[in-house]
Amino acid sequence: MYQSQLFGKTRREAPRDEESKNAILLSRGGYIDKTSAGVYSFYPLGWRVMQKIIHIVREEMDRLPHTQEMLMPATHPLELWRESGRLDDFKDVMFRLQDQDSGLGPTHEEIVTDLFRRTVTSYKELPVSVYQIQTKFRNEARPKSGLLRGREFMMKDAYSFDLTEEGLLTYYEEAKKAYAAIYSRCGLQAVLTEASGGSFSKFSHEFQVLSEAGEDTVYLNEDGTLGRNKEIVPDENDPDILAFCGGSIKKANGIEVGNIFPLNLRFSTPMAAAVMTEGGERADVWMGCYGIGISRLMGTVVEVYGQLGDKPRIVWPASLAPFAVHFIDLTPDRQGKAIYTKLKDNLSILYDDRSLTAGEKFADADLIGAPYRLVLSRRSLASGGVELITFASGESKIVPLSDIAPTIFQTA
Ligand code: ATP
Ligand code: MG
């Protein structure tokens, strides 16, 4: 991609009302643009990162047994929410469509339960699970954390249907493993955290990335591998939480990047989602739901890997970087063009062909944060070729022009 043609530009300043590190860096890097509080456009750069996350989520979800991707509507008849009995709980959060008995979907238990009961009739069709990746709408009170809390945001939501509670819990454990794989591939350490089951069940599990920016407080076990959300801890002197933390309280802020719930019969009973059993009776299905905040995950990666200050930068994990290589051409006559042409078909590469100063180009490259950088300049040519820099470590070496292609294909 020619950088001169990229839709979206780096900015010297983030919008004045952006306070969070993720929103400041992503706005400055030309990844996102705020339309209104909690509502963002994703420029091509931002969309590339989002697509990488989605790809990872999809690969790991598709590995789960009997799990299929689909798409459900964003417009929800309120009638279904009356049926589940949740309309009142969501009265502040759901955006309503004027003059219509419908609203924009903040989550999809009602839609999927209704769909299930009109689709599946026999125990022979179970177990089955579906997921979708889609924009969710929630009228959050004061969205000021950038991508961490949007009024519309990208979510992966999955729903499982089983004949028995045991079946549900088996899938639930598999989902935990898939989630662990997803976060790890995204470069995040997410702590499996016990949390409240809300109105659904006795418990749920969250995946919390420890960060100053997190809104949640998470108590941690001795080696920091398991957490317990403050919302289910009555008191720090409670012997239970002390034992959990290994004798003395350990806690940190966390960003909830995912949440899984055994829904049990919470939706199937009121909405009559039942199947015919082997014995010829009707049995309500055991459901679970599994959410990942895709756009929040993107913001979380920037909270963890981004740096503000006089040299603002985002050092993307290689798995999520919008481009593997940023090729900065500082020659006055764009001598790098031939090299770029040779590499572009087999490499995800951004070619900075713009007429700017070296300082401006490097500052932009820091914000864009590709893991590898190629720099072609009079100086690099005098040293024998192109400079190859690993962004995270700053390590650099000169690669002869004739070796560029093999070297970079092996590296990036
Ligand atoms: P929170 O407690 O942070 O408000 P939640 O528990 O209401 O989130 P869920 O309904 O469990 O969220 O949604 C699944 C996932 O979607 C969450 O784990 C989170 O990662 C993400 N998410 C929820 N609300 C938002 C939002 N307003 N903006 C971005 N991501 C969100
Ligand atoms: Mg939650």
Short mmCIF file of C-alpha atoms and ligand atoms in Angstrom, two decimals, residues 138 140 147-151 153 155 256-259 261 291-293 295-296, ligand 1:
data_model
loop_
_atom_site.label_atom_id
_atom_site.label_comp_id
_atom_site.label_asym_id
_atom_site.label_seq_id
_atom_site.Cartn_x
_atom_site.Cartn_y
_atom_site.Cartn_z
CA ARG A 138 -25.66 0.22 24.26
CA GLU A 140 -23.62 3.68 28.02
CA LEU A 147 -12.75 1.74 22.48
CA LEU A 148 -13.03 0.25 25.95
CA ARG A 149 -16.61 1.46 26.29
CA GLY A 150 -18.43 2.35 23.14
CA ARG A 151 -22.07 3.16 22.49
CA PHE A 153 -18.98 -1.62 19.49
CA MET A 155 -18.73 -8.01 19.76
CA GLU A 256 -12.95 -7.20 30.96
CA VAL A 257 -12.18 -8.43 27.46
CA GLY A 258 -14.61 -11.32 27.59
CA ASN A 259 -17.34 -12.87 29.67
CA PHE A 261 -22.11 -17.31 31.35
CA GLY A 291 -18.95 -12.76 24.62
CA ILE A 292 -15.76 -11.07 23.48
CA GLY A 293 -15.53 -7.34 23.04
CA SER A 295 -13.20 -3.47 19.63
CA ARG A 296 -12.54 -3.31 23.38
P1 ATP B 1 -19.13 -4.21 31.27
O1 ATP B 1 -19.28 -4.88 32.60
O2 ATP B 1 -17.73 -3.82 30.96
O3 ATP B 1 -20.12 -3.13 31.03
P2 ATP B 1 -20.74 -6.32 30.28
O4 ATP B 1 -20.50 -7.32 31.34
O5 ATP B 1 -21.98 -5.57 30.29
O6 ATP B 1 -19.49 -5.33 30.20
P3 ATP B 1 -21.19 -8.33 28.29
O7 ATP B 1 -22.62 -8.12 28.11
O8 ATP B 1 -20.72 -9.50 29.06
O9 ATP B 1 -20.52 -7.00 28.87
O10 ATP B 1 -20.51 -8.25 26.84
C1 ATP B 1 -19.49 -9.12 26.39
C2 ATP B 1 -18.20 -8.35 26.16
O11 ATP B 1 -18.40 -7.22 25.33
C3 ATP B 1 -17.59 -7.78 27.43
O12 ATP B 1 -16.83 -8.76 28.10
C4 ATP B 1 -16.74 -6.66 26.89
O13 ATP B 1 -15.49 -7.17 26.48
C5 ATP B 1 -17.50 -6.18 25.69
N1 ATP B 1 -18.25 -4.94 25.97
C6 ATP B 1 -19.32 -4.79 26.76
N2 ATP B 1 -19.77 -3.53 26.75
C7 ATP B 1 -18.94 -2.85 25.91
C8 ATP B 1 -18.89 -1.50 25.46
N3 ATP B 1 -19.78 -0.60 25.86
N4 ATP B 1 -17.91 -1.15 24.59
C9 ATP B 1 -17.01 -2.07 24.16
N5 ATP B 1 -17.02 -3.34 24.54
C10 ATP B 1 -17.97 -3.75 25.41
#
